[in-house]
CSV table of N, CA and C in Angstrom, one decimal:
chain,number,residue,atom,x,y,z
A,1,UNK,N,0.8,-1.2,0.0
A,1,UNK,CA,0.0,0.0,0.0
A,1,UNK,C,0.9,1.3,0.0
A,2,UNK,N,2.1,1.1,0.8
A,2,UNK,CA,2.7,2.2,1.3
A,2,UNK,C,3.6,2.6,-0.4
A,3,UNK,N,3.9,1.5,-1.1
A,3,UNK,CA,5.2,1.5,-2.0
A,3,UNK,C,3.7,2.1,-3.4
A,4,UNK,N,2.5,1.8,-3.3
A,4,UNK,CA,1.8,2.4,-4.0
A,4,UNK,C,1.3,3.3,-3.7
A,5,UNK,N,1.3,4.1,-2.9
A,5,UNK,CA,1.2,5.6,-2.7
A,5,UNK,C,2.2,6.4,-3.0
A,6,UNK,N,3.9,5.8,-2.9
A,6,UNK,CA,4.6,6.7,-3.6
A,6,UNK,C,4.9,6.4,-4.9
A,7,UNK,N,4.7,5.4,-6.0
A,7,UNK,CA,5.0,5.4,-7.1
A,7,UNK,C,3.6,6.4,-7.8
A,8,UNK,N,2.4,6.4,-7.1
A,8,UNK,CA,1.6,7.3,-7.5
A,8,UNK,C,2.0,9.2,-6.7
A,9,UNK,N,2.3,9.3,-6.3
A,9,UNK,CA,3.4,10.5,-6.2
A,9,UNK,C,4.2,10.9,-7.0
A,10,UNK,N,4.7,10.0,-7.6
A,10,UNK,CA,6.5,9.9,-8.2
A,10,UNK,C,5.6,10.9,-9.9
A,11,UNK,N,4.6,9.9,-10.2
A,11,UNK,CA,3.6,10.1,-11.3
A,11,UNK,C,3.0,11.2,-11.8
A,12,UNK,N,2.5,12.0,-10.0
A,12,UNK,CA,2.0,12.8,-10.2
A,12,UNK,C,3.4,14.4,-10.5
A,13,UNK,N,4.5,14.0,-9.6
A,13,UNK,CA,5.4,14.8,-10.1
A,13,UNK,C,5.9,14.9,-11.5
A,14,UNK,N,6.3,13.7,-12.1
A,14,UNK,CA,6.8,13.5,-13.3
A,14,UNK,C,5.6,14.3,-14.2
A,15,UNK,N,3.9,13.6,-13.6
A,15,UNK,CA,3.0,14.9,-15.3
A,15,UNK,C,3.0,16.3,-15.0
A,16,UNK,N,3.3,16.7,-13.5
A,16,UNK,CA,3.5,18.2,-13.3
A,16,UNK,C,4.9,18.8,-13.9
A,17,UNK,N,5.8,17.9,-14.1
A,17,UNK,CA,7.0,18.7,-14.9
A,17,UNK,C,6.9,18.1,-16.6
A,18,UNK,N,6.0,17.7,-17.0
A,18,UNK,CA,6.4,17.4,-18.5
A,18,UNK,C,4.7,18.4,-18.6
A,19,UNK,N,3.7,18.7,-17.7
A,19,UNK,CA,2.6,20.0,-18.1
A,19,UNK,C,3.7,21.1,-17.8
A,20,UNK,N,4.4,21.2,-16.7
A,20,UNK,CA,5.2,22.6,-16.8
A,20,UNK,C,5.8,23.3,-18.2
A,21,UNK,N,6.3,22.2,-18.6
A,21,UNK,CA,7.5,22.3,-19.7
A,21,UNK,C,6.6,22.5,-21.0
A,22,UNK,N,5.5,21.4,-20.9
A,22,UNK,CA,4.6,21.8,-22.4
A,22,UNK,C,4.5,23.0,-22.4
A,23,UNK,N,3.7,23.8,-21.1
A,23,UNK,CA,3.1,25.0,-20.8
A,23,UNK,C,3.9,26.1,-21.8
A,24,UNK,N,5.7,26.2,-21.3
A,24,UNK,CA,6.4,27.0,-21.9
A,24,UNK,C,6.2,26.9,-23.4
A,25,UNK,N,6.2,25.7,-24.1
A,25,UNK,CA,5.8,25.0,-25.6
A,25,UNK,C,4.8,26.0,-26.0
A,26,UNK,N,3.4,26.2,-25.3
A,26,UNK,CA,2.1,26.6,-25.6
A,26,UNK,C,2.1,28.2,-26.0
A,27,UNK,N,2.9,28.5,-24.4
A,27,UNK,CA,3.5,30.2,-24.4
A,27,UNK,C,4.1,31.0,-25.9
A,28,UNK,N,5.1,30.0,-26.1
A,28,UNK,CA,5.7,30.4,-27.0
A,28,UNK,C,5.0,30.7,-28.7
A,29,UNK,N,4.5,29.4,-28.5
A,29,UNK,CA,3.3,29.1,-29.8
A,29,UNK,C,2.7,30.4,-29.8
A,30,UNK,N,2.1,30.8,-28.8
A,30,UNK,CA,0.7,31.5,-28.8
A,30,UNK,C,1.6,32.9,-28.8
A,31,UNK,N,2.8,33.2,-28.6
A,31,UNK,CA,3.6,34.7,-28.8
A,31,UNK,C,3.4,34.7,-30.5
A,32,UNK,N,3.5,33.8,-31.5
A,32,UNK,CA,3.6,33.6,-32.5
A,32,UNK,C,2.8,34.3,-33.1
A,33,UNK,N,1.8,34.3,-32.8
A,33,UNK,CA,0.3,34.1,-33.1
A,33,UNK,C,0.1,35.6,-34.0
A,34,UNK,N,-0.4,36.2,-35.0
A,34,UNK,CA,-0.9,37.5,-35.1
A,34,UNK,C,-1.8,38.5,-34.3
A,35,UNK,N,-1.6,39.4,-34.0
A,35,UNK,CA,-1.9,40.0,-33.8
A,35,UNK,C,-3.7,39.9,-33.7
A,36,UNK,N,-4.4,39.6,-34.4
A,36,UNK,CA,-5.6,39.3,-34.4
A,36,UNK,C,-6.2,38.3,-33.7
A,37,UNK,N,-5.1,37.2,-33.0
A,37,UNK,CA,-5.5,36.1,-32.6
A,37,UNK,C,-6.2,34.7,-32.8
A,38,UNK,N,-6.4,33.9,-31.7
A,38,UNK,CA,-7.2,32.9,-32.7
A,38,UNK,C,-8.5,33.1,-33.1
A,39,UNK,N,-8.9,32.6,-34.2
A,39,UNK,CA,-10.2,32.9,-34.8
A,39,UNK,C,-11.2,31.9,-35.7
A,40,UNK,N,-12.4,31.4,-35.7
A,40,UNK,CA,-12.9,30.5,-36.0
A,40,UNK,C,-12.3,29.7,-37.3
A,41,UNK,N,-12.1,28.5,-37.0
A,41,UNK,CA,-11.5,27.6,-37.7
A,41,UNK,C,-10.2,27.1,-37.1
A,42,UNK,N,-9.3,28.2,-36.0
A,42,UNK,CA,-8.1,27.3,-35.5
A,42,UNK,C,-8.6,26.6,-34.9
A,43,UNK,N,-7.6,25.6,-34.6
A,43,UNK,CA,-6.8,24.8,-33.7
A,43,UNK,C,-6.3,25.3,-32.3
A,44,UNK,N,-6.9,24.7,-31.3
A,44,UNK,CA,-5.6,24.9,-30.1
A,44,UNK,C,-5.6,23.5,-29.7
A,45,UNK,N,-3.9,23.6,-29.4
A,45,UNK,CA,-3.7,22.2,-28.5
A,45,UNK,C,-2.9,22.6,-27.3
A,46,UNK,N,-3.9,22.2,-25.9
A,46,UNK,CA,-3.2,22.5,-24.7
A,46,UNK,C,-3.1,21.3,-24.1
A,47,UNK,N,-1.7,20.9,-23.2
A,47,UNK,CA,-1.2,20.0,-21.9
A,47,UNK,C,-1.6,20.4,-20.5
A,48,UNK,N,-2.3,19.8,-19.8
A,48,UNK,CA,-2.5,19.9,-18.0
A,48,UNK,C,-2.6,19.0,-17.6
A,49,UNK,N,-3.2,18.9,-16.3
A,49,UNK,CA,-3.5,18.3,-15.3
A,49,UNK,C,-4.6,17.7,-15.0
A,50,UNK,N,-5.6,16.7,-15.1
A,50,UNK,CA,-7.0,16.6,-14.8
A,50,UNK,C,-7.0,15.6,-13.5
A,51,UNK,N,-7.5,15.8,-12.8
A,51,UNK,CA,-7.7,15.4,-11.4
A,51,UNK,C,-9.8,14.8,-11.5
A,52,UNK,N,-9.7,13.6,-10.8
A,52,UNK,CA,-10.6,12.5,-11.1
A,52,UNK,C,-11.1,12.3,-9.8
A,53,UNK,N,-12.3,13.2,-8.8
A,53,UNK,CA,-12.2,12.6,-7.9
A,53,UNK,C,-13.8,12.3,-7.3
A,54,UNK,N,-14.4,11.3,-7.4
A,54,UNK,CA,-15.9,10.8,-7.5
A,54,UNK,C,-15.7,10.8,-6.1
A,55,UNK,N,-17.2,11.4,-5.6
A,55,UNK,CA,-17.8,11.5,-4.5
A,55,UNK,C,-18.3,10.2,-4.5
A,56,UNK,N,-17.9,9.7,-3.0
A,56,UNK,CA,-18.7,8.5,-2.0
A,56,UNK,C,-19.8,8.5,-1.5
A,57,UNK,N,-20.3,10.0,-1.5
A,57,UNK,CA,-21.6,10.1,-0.7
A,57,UNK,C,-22.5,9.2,-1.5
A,58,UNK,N,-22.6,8.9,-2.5
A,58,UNK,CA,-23.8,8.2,-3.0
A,58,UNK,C,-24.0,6.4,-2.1
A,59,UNK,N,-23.5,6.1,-1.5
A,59,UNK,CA,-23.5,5.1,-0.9
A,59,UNK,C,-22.3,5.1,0.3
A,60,UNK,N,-22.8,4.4,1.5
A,60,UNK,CA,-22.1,3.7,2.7
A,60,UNK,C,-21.0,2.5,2.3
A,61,UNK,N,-20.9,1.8,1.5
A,61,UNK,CA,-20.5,0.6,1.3
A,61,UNK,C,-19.0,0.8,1.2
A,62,UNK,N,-18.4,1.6,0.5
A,62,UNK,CA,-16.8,1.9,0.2
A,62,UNK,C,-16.2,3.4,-0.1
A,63,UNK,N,-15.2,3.4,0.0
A,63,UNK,CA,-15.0,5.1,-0.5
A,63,UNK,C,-14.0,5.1,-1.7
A,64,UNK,N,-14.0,5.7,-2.3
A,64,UNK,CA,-13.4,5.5,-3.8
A,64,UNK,C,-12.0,6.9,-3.5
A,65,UNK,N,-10.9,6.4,-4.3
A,65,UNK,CA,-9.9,7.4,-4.3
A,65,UNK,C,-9.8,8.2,-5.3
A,66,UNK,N,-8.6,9.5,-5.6
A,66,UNK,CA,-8.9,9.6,-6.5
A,66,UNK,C,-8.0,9.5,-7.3
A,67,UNK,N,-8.0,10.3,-8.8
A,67,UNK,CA,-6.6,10.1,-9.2
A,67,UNK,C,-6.6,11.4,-10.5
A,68,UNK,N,-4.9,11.8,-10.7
A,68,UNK,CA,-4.8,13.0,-11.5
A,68,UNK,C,-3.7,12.4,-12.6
A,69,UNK,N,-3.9,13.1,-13.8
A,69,UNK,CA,-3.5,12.2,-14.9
A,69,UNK,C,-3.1,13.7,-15.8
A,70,UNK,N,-1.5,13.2,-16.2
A,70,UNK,CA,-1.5,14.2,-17.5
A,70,UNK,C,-2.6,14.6,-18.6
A,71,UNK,N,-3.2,15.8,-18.9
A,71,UNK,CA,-3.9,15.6,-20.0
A,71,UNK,C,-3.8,16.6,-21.1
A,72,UNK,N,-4.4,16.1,-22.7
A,72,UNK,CA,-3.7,16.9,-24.2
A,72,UNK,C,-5.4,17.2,-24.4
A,73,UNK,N,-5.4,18.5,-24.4
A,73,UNK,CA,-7.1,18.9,-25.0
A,73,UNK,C,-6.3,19.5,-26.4
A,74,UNK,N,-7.7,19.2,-27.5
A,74,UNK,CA,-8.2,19.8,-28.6
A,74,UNK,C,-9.3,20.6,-28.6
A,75,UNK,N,-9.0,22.0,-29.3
A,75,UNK,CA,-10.1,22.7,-29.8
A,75,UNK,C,-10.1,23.2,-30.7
A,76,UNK,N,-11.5,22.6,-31.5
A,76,UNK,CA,-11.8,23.7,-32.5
A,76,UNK,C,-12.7,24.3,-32.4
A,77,UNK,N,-12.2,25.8,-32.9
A,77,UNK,CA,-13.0,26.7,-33.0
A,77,UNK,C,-14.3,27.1,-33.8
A,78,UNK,N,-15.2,27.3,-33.6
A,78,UNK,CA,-16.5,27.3,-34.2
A,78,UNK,C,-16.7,28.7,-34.8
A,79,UNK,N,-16.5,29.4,-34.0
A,79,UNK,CA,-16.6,30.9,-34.1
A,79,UNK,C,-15.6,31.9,-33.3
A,80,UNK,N,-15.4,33.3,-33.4
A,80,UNK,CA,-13.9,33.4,-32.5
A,80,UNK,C,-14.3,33.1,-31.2
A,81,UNK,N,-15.5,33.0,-30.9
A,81,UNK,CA,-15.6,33.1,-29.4
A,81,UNK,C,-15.6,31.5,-29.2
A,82,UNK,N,-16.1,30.7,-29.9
A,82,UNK,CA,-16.8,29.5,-29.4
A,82,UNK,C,-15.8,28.6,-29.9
A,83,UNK,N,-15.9,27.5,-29.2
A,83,UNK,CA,-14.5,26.2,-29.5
A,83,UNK,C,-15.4,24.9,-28.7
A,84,UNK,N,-14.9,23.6,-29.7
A,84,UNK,CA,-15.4,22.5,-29.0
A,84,UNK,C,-14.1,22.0,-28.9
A,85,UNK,N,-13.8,21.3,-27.6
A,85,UNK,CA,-12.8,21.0,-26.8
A,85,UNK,C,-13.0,19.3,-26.3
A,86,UNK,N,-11.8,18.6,-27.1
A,86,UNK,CA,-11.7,16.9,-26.6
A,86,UNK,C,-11.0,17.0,-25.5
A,87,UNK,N,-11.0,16.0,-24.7
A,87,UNK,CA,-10.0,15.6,-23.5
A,87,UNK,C,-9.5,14.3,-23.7
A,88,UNK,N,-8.4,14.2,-23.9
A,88,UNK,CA,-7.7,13.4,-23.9
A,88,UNK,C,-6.5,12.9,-22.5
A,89,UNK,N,-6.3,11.7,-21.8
A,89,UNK,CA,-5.7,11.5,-20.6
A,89,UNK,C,-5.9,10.0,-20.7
A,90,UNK,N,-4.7,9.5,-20.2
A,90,UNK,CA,-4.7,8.3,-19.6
A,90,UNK,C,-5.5,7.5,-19.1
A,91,UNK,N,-6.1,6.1,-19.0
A,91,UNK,CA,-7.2,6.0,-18.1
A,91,UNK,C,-6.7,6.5,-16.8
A,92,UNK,N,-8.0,6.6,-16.2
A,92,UNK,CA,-7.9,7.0,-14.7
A,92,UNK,C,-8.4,5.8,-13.7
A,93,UNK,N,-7.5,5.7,-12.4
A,93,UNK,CA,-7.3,4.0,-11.6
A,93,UNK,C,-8.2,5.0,-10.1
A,94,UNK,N,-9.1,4.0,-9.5
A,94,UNK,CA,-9.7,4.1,-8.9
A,94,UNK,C,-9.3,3.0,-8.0
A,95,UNK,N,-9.0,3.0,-5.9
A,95,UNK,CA,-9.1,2.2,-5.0
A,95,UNK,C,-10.1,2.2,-4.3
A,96,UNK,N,-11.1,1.1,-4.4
A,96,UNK,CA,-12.0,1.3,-3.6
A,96,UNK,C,-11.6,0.7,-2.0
A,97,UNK,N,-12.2,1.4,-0.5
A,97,UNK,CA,-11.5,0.8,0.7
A,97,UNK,C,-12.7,0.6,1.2
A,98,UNK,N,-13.2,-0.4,2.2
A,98,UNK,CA,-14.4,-0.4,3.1
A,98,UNK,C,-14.5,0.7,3.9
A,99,UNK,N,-16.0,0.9,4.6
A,99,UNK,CA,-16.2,1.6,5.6
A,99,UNK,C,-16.9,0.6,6.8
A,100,UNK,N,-17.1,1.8,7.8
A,100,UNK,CA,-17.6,0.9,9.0
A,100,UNK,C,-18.9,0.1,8.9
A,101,UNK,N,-19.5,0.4,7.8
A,101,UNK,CA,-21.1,-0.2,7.2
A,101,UNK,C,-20.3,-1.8,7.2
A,102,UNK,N,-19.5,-2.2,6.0
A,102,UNK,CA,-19.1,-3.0,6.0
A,102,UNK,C,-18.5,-3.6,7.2
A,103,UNK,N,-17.5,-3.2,8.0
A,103,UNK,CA,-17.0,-3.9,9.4
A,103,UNK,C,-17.9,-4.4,10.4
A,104,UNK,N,-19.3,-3.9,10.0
A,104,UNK,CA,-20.4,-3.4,11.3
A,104,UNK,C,-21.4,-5.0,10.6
A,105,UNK,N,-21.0,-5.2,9.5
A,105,UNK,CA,-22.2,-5.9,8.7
A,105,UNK,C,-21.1,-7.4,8.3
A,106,UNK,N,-19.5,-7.4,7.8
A,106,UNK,CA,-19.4,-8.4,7.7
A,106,UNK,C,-18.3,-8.5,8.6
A,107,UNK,N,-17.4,-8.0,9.0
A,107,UNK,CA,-16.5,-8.3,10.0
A,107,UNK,C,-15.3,-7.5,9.4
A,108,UNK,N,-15.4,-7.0,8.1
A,108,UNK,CA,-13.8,-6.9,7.6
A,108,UNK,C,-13.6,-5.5,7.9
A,109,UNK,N,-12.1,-5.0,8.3
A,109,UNK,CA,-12.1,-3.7,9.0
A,109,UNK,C,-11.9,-2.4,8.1
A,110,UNK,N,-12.3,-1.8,8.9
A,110,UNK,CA,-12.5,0.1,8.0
A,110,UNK,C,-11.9,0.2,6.9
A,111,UNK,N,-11.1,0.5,5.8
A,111,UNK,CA,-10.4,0.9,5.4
A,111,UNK,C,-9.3,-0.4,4.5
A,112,UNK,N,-9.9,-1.7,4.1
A,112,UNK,CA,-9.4,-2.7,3.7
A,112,UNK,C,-9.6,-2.2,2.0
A,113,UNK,N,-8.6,-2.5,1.6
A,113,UNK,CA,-9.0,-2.4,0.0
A,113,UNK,C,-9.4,-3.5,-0.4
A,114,UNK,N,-10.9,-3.1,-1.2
A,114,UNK,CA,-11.9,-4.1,-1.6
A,114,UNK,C,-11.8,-4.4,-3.1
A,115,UNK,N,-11.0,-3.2,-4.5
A,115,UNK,CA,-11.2,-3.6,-5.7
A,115,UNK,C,-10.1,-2.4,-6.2
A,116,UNK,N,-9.6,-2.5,-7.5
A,116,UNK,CA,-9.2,-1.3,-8.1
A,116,UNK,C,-10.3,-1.2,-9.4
A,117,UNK,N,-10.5,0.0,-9.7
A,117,UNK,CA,-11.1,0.3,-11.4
A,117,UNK,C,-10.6,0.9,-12.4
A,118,UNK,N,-10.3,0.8,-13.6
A,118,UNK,CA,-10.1,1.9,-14.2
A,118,UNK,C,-11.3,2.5,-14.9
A,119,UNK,N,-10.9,3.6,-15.6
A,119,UNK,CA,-12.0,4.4,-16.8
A,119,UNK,C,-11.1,5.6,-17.4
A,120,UNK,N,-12.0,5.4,-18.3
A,120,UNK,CA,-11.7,7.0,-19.0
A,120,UNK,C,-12.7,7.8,-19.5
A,121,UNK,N,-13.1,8.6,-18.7
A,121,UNK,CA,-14.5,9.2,-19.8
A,121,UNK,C,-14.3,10.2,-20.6
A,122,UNK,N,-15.0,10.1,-21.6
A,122,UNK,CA,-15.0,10.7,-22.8
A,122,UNK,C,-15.5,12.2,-22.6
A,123,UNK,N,-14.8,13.0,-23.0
A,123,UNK,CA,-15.1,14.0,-22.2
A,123,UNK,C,-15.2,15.0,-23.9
A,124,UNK,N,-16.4,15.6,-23.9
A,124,UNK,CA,-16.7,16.7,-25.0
A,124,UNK,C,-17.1,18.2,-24.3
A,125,UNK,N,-16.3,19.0,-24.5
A,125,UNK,CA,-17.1,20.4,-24.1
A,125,UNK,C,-16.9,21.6,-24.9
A,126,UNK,N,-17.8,22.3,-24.3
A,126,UNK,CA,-18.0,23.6,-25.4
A,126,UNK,C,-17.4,25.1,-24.8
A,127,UNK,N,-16.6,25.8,-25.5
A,127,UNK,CA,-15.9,26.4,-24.3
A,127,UNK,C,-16.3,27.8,-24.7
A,128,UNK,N,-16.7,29.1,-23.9
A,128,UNK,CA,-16.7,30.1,-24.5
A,128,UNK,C,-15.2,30.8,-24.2
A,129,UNK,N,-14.6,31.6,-25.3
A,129,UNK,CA,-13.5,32.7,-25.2
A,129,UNK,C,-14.2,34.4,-25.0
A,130,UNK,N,-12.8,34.7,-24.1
A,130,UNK,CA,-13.8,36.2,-24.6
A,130,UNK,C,-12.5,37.0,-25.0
A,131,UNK,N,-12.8,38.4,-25.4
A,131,UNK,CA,-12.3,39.0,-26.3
A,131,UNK,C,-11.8,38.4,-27.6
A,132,UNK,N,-12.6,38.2,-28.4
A,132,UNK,CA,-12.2,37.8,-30.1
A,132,UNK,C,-10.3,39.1,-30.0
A,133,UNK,N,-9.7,38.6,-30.9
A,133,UNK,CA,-8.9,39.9,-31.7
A,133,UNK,C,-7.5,40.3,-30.4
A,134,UNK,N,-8.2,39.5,-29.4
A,134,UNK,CA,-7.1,39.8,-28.3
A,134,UNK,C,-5.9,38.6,-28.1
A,135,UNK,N,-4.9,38.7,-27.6
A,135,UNK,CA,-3.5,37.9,-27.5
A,135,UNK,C,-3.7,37.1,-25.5
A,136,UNK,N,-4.8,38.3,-25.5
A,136,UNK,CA,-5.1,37.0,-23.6
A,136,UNK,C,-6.5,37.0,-23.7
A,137,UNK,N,-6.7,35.5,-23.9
A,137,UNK,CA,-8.4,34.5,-24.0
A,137,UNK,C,-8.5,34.1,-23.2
A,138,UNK,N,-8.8,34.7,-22.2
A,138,UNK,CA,-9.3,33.6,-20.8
A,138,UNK,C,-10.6,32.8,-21.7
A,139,UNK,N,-11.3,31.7,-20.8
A,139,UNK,CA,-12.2,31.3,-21.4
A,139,UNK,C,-13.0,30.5,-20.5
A,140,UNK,N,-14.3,29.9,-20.6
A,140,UNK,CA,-14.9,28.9,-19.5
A,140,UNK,C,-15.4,28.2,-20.2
């Protein structure tokens, strides 16, 4: 347990320094860029971080962990403002551990690991930009 808590450490360090490094990659790109900025029909491709962490409240039975995974988004742009955005990331690994429900009901104690899962969901979204024509696009 103990030696897989730090190789998932080690993991999470290693995708925070290869998102760092892309980041500079992105910066650079986007200094490039014209003056007008991006505008319906580009491309953007960004590198981060996505963090995966499902709530337990929906049931007593186990508690689920979570997990954070390098991740490569695509977007294209629809209009200057509007962009649809893939997510792309590694699957993502889930530990499920018992709770007291379980210790109280079959005998096995708090906190036993009961299964691992993976997934990856498919992830589509629609993103607004604001200021068309400008060189800083915040966006939601």
């Amino acid at each position: 347990m103990v030696m897989k808590k730090i190789m998932k450490a080690e993991n999470v360090l290693l995708a925070f320094a290869v998102a760092f490094l892309l980041g500079f990659q992105a910066v650079a790109i986007a200094q490039e860029q014209t003056s007008s900025g991006i505008q319906s029909g580009d491309w953007i491709v960004r590198a981060g971080m996505v963090n995966v962490d499902p709530q337990s409240n929906n049931g007593d039975i186990v508690t689920v962990s979570d997990d954070t995974r390098l991740s490569i988004n695509f977007t294209y742009m629809v209009t200057d403002n509007i962009g649809l955005d893939v997510l792309g990331a590694l699957p993502f690994e889930h530990d499920l551990y018992t709770t007291p429900t379980v210790e109280t009901a079959l005998g096995i104690p708090t906190g036993t690991w009961a299964a691992s899962t993976e997934h990856l969901p498919p992830t589509v979204s629609a993103i607004y930009h604001f200021s068309p024509g400008s060189n800083f696009r915040p966006y939601v």
